[in-house]
mmCIF file of C-alpha atoms in Angstrom:
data_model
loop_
_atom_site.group_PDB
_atom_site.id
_atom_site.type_symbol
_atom_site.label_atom_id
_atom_site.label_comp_id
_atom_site.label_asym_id
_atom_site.label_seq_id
_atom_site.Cartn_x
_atom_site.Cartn_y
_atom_site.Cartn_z
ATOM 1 C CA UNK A 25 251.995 243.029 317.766
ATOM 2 C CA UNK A 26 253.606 243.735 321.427
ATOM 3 C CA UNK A 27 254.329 241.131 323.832
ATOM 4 C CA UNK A 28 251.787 242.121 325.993
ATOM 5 C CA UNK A 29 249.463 240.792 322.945
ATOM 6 C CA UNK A 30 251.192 237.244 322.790
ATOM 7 C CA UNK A 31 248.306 235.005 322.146
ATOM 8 C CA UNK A 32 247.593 231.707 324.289
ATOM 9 C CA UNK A 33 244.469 230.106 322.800
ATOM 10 C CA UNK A 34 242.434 226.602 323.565
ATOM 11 C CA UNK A 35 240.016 225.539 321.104
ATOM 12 C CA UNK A 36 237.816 223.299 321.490
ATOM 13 C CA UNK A 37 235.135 225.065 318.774
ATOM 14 C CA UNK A 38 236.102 225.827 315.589
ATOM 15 C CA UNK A 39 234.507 225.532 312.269
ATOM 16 C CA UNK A 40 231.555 223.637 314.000
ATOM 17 C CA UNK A 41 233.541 221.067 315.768
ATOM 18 C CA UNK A 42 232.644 221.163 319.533
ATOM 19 C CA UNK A 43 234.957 218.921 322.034
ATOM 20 C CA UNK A 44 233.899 218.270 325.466
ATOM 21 C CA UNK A 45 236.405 217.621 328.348
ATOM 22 C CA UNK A 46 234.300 215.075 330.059
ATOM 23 C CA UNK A 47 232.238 212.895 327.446
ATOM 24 C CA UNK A 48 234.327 213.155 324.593
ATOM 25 C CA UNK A 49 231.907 211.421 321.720
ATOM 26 C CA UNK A 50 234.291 210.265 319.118
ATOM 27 C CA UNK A 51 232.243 209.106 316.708
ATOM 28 C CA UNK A 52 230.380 205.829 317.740
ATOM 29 C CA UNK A 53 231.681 204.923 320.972
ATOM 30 C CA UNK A 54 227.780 203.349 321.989
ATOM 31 C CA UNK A 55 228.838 201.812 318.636
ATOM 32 C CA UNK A 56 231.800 200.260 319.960
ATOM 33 C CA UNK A 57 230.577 199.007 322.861
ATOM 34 C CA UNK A 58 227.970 197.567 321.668
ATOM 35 C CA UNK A 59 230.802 195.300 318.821
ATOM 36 C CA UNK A 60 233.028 194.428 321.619
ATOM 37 C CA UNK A 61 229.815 193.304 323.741
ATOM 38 C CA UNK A 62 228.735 191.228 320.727
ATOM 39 C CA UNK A 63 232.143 189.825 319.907
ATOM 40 C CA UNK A 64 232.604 188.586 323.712
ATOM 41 C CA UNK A 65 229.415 186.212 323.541
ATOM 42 C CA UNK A 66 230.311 185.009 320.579
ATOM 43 C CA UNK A 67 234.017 183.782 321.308
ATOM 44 C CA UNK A 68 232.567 182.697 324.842
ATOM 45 C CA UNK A 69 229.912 179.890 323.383
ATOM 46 C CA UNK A 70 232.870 179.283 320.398
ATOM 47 C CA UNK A 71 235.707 178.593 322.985
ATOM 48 C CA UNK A 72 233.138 176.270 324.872
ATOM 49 C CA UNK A 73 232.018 174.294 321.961
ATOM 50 C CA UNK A 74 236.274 174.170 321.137
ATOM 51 C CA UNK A 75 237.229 173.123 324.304
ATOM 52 C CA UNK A 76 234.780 170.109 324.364
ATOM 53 C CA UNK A 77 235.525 168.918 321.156
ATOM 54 C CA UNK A 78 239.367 168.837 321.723
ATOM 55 C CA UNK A 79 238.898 167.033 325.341
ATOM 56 C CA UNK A 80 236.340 164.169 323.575
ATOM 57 C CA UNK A 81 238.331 163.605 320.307
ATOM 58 C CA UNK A 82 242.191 164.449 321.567
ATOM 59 C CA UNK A 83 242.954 167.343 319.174
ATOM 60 C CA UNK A 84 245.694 169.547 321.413
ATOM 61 C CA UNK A 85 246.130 171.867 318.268
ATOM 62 C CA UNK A 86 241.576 172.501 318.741
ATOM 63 C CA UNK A 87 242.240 173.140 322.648
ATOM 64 C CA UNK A 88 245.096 175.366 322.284
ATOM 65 C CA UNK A 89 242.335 177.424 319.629
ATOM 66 C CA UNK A 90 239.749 177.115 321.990
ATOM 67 C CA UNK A 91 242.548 178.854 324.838
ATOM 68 C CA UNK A 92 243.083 180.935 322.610
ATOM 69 C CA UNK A 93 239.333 181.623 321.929
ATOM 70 C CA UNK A 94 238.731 182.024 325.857
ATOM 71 C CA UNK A 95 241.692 184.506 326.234
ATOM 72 C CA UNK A 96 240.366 186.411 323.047
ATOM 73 C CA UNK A 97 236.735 186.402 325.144
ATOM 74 C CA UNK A 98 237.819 187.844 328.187
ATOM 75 C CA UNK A 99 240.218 190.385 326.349
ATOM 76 C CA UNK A 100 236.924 191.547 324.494
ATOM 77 C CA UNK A 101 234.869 191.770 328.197
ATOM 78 C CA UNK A 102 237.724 193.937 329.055
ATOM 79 C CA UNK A 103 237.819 195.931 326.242
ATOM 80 C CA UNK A 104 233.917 196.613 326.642
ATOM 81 C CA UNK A 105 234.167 197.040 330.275
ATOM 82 C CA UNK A 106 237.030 199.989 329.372
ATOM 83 C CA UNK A 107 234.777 201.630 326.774
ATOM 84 C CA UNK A 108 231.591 201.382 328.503
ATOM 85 C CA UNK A 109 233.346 202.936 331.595
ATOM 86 C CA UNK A 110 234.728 205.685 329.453
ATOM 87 C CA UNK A 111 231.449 206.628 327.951
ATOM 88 C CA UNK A 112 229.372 206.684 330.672
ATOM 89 C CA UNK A 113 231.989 207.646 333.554
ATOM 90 C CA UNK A 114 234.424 210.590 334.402
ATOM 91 C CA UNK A 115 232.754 213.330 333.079
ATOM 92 C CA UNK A 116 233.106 216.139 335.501
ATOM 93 C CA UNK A 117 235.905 218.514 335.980
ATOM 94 C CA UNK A 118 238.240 216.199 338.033
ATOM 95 C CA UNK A 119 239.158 214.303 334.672
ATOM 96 C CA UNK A 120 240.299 216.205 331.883
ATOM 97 C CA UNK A 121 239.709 213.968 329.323
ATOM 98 C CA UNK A 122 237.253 211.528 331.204
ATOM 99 C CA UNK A 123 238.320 208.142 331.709
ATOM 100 C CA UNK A 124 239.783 207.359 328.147
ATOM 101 C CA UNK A 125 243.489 206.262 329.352
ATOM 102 C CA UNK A 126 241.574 203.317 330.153
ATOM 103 C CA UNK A 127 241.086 201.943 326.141
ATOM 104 C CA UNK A 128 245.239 201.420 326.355
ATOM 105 C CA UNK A 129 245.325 200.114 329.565
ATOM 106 C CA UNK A 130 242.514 197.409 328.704
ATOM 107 C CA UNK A 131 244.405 196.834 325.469
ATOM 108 C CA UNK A 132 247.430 196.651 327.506
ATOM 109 C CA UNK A 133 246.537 193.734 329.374
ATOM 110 C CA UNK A 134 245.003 192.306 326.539
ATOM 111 C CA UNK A 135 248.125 191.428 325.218
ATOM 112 C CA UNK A 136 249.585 190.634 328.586
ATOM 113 C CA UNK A 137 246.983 187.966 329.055
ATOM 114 C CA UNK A 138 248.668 186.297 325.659
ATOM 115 C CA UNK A 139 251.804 185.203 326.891
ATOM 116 C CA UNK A 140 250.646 182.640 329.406
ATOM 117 C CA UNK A 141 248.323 181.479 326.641
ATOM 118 C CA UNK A 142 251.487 181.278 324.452
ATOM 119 C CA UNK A 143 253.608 179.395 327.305
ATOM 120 C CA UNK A 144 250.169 177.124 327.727
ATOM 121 C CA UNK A 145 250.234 176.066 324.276
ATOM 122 C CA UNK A 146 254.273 175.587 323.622
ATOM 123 C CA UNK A 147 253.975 173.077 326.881
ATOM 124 C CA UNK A 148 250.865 170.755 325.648
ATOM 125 C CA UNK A 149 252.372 170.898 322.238
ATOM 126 C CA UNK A 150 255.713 169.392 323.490
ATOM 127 C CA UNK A 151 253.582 166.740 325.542
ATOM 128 C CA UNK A 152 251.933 165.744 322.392
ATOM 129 C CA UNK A 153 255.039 165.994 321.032
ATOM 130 C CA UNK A 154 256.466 163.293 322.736
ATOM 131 C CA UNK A 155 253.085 161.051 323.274
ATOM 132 C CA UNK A 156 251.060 161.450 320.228
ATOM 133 C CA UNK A 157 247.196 160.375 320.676
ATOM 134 C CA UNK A 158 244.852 159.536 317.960
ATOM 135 C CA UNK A 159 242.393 161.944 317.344
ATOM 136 C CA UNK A 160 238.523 162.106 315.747
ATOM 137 C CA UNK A 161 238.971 163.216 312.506
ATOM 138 C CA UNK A 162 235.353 164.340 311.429
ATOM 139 C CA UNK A 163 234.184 165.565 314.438
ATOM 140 C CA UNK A 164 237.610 167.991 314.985
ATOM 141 C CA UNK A 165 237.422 169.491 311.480
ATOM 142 C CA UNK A 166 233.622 170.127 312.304
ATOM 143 C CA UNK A 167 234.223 171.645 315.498
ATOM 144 C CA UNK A 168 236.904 173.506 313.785
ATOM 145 C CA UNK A 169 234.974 174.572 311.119
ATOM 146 C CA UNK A 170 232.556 175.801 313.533
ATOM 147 C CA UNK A 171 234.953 177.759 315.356
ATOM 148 C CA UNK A 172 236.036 179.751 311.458
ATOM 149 C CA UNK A 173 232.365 180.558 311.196
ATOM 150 C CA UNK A 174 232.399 182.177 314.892
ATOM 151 C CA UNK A 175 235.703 184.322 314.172
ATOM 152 C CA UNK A 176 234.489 185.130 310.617
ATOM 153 C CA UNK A 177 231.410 186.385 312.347
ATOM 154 C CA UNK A 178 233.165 188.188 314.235
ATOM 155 C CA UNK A 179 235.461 189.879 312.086
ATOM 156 C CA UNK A 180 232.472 191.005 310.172
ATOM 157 C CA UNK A 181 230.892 192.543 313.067
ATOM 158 C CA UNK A 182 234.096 194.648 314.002
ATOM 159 C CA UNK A 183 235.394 195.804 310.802
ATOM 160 C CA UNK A 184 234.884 199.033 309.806
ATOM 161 C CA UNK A 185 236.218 202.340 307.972
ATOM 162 C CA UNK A 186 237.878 203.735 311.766
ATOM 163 C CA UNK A 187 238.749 201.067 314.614
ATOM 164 C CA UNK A 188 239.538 202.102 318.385
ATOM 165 C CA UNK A 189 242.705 200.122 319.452
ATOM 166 C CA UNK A 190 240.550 197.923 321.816
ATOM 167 C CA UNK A 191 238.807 197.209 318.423
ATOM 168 C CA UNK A 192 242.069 196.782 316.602
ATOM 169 C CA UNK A 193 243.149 194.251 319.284
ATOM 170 C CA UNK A 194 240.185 192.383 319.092
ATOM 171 C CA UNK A 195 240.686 192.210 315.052
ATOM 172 C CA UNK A 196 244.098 191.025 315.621
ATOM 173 C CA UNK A 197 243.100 187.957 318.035
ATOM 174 C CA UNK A 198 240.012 187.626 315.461
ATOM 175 C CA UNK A 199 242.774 187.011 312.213
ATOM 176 C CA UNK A 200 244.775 184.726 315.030
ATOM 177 C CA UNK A 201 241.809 182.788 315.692
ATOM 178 C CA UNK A 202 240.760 182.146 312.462
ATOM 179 C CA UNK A 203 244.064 181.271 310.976
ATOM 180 C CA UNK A 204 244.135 178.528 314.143
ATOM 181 C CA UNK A 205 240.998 177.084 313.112
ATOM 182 C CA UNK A 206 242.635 176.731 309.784
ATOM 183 C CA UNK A 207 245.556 175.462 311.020
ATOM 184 C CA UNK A 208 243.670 172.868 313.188
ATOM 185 C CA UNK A 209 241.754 171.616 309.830
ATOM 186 C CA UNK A 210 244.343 170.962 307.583
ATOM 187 C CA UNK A 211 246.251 169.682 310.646
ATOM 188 C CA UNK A 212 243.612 166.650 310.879
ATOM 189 C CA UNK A 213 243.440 166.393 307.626
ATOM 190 C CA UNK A 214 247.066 165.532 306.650
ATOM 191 C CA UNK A 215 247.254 163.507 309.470
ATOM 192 C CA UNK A 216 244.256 161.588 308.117
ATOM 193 C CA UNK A 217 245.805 160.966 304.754
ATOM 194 C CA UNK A 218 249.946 160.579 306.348
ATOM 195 C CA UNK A 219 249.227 158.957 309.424
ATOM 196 C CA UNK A 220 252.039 161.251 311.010
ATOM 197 C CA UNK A 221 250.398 162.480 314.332
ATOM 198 C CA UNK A 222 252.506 164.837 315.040
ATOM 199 C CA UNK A 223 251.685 167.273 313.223
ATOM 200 C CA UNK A 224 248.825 168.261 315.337
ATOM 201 C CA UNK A 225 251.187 169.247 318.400
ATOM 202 C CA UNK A 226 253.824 171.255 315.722
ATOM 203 C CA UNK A 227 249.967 173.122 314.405
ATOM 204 C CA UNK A 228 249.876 174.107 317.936
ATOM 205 C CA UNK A 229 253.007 175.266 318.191
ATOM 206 C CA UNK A 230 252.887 177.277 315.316
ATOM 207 C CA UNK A 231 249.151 179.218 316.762
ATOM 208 C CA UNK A 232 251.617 179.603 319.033
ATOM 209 C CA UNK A 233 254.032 181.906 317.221
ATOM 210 C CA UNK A 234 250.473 183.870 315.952
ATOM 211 C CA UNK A 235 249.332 184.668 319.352
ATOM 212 C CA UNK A 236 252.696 185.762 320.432
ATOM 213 C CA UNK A 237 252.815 188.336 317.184
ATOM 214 C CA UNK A 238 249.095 189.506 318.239
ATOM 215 C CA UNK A 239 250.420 189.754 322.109
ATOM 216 C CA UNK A 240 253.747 191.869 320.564
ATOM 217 C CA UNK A 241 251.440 194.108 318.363
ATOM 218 C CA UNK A 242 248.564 194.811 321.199
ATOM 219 C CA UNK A 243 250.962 195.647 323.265
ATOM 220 C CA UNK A 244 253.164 197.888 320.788
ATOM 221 C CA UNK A 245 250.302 199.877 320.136
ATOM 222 C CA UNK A 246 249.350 200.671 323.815
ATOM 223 C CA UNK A 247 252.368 201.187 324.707
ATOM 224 C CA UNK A 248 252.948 203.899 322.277
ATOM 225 C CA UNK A 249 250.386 205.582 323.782
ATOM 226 C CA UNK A 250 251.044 204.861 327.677
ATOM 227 C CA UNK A 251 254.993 206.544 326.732
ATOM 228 C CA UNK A 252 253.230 209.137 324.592
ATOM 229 C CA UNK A 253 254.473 208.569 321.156
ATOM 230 C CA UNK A 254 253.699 211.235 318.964
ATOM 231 C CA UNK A 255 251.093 209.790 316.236
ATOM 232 C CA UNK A 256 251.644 212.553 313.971
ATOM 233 C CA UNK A 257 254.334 213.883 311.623
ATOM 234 C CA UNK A 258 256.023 216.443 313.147
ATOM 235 C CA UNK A 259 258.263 218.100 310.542
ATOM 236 C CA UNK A 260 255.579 217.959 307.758
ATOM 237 C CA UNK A 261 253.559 219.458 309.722
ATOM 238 C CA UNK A 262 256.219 222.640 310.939
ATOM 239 C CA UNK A 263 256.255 222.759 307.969
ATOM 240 C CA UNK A 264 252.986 223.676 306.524
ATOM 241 C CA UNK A 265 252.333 226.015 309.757
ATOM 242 C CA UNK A 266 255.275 227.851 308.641
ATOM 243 C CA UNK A 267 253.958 228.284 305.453
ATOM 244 C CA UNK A 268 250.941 230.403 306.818
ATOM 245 C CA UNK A 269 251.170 234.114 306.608
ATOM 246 C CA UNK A 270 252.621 235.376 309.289
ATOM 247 C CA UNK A 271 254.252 232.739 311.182
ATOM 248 C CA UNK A 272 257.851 233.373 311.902
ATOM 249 C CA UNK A 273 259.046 230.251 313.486
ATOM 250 C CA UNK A 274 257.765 227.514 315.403
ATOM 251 C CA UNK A 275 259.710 226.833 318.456
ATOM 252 C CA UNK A 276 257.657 224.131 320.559
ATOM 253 C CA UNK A 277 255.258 221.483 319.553
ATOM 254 C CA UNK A 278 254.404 218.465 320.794
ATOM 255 C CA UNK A 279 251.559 215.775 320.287
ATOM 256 C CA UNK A 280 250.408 212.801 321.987
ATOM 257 C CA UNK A 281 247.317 210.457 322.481
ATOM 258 C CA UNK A 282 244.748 210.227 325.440
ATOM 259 C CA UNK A 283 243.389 206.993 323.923
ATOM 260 C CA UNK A 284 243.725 205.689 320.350
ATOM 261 C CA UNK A 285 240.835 208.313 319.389
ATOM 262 C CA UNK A 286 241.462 211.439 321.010
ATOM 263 C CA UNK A 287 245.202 213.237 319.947
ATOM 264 C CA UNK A 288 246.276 216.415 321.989
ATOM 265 C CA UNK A 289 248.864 218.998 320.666
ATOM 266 C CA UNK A 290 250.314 221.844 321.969
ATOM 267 C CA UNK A 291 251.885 224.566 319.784
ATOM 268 C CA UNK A 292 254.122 227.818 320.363
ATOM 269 C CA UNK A 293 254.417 229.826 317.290
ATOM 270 C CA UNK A 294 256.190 233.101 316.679
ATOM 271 C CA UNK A 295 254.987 235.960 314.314
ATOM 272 C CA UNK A 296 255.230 239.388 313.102
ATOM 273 C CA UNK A 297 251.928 240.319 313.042
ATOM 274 C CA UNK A 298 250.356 243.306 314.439
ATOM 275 C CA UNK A 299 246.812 243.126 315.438
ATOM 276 C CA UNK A 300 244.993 241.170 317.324
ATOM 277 C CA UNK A 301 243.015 240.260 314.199
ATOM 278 C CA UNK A 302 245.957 238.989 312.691
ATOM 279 C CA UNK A 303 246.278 237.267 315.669
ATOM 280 C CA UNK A 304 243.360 235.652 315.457
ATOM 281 C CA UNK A 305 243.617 234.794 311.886
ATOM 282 C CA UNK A 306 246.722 233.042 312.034
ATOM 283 C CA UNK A 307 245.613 231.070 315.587
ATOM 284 C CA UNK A 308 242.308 229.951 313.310
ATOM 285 C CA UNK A 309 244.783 228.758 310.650
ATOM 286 C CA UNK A 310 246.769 226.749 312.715
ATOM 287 C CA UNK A 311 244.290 225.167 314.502
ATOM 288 C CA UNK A 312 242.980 224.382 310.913
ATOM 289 C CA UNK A 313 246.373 222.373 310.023
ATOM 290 C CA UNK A 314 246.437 220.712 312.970
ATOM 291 C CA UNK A 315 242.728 219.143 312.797
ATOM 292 C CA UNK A 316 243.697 218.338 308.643
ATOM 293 C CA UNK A 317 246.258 216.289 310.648
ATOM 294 C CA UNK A 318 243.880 214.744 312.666
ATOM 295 C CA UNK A 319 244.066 216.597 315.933
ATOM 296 C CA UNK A 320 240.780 217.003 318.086
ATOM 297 C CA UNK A 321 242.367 219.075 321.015
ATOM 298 C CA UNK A 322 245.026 221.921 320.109
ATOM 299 C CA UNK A 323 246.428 224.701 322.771
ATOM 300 C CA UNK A 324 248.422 227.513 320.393
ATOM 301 C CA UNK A 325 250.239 230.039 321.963
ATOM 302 C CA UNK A 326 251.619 233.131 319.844
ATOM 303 C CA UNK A 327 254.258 235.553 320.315
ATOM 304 C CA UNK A 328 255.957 237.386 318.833
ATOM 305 C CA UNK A 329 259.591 237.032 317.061
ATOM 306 C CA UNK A 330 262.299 237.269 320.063
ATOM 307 C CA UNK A 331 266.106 237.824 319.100
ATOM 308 C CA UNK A 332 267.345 235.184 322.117
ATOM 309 C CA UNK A 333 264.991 232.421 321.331
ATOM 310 C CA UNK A 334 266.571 230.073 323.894
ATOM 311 C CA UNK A 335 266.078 232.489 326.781
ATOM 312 C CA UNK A 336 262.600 232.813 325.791
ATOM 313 C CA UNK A 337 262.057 228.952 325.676
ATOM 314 C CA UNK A 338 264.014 228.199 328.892
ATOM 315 C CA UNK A 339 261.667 231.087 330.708
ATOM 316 C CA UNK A 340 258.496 229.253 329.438
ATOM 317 C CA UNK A 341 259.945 225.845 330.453
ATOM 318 C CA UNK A 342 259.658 224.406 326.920
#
């Protein structure tokens, strides 16, 4: 093969898989909008129900859940607001990959809008703390109670095989929540059968510490995607593409995410191949790896074997 048959290929349709630029249909994203939608009314009449049963009966540990409930509510609007957006918006030529970038971003300030929930919950806890109030015992742990049913609901209405990170987030706050309404009933109880009040202010504290690790891993994951953190493993994968007939080398490759459904990779590949049939043989193969690896847009380039590799590379700006 002569250089003036190096190869630079985009595919966005191969073995029946079509990708478009603009809508980019991952599987269920009417799907997903439709959970998130579902999950926000929910945790909306569950964090008003909360809320009024820790003002009446004096439970701080059931109003920091029911904060945490209304955070989790308006994460979810967000988070369905982002994926409605990207479904139905941004599908013409100015935007590559539509309006995706906005499922991290959402998650993003998901977990931003936990901290001040955190810093909410640390400072009534310390209050209660220090003044301990009696507190309804019956009607908490049925309000409480309530509140497991609504995250248990919800849980079962976002679980599934493959969750977007918006829907990942959501699951998080979902566990969060439910272990708080936990927390908050065998708070009241003990303090029912010790008498030692506060332990509802130290169950507070310690929903507390959850929604900080839900904040930390929301915003881990979206992060890795905002400073595009390569989802994939890179040297495995070298190394089955150089085990196809006729690759050489391969001297650039590099993979990120557009959102937590759609991964990009671009390839440069050297061989010793002749024809262009070749050519397109081993370009069909290594598309092949790379969507076996979970890749949904690929750009491979081919050329062939070149004796200063480096000058090569630094000429192509790799």
């Amino acid at each position: 093969m002569s250089h003036t048959e190096s190869a630079h290929t985009h595919d966005d349709s191969h073995d029946g898989h079509t990708h478009d630029h603009g809508g980019h249909d991952h599987g269920g994203g009417s799907t997903s909008s439709r959970k998130l939608a579902a999950v926000s009314l929910i945790n909306v009449v569950g964090f008003l129900v909360e809320l009024a049963g820790g003002l009446a009966f004096g439970s701080v540990a059931l109003i920091s859940d029911a904060v945490h409930m209304l955070f989790d509510a308006l994460a979810y609007v967000m988070a369905f607001a982002a994926s409605y957006v990207a479904e139905h918006y941004g599908e013409d030529e100015r935007w590559s990959y539509g309006l995706h970038r906005l499922e991290p971003f959402a998650a993003f300030l998901n977990g931003l809008l936990l901290l001040p929930m955190v810093a909410f919950i640390l400072w009534e806890s310390s209050q209660r703390f220090l003044e301990p109030v009696a507190i309804g015992t019956g009607p908490t742990i049925a309000i409480a109670f309530g509140g497991l049913l609504v995250n248990i609901g919800s849980v079962y209405v976002l679980h599934g095989d493959a969750m977007s990170l918006n829907e990942k987030g959501a699951f998080y706050h979902l566990l969060g929540d439910a272990g708080g309404s936990v927390a908050v009933i065998v708070s009241v109880l003990a303090i029912e059968l010790t008498g030692i009040r506060i332990i509802d202010p130290i169950t507070a504290a310690l929903i507390a510490v959850v929604v900080a690790w839900s904040a930390a891993t929301v915003l881990r994951g979206s992060g890795e995607i905002f400073f595009l953190k390569t989802p994939l493993e890179i040297d495995e994968i070298r190394s089955h593409i150089r085990d196809i007939e006729g690759v050489t080398a391969v001297d650039d490759f590099h993979a990120w995410q557009i959102c937590s459904q759609i991964t990009v990779a671009t390839i440069h590949v050297e061989t010793d191949i002749e024809t262009m049939i070749e050519a397109e043989s081993v370009t069909r193969r290594v598309h092949d790896e790379l969507a076996g690896h979970g890749v949904d847009h690929a750009t491979v380039e081919l050329s062939p074997h070149y004796d200063d590799r480096d000058i090569h590379l630094d000429t192509h700006c790799h």
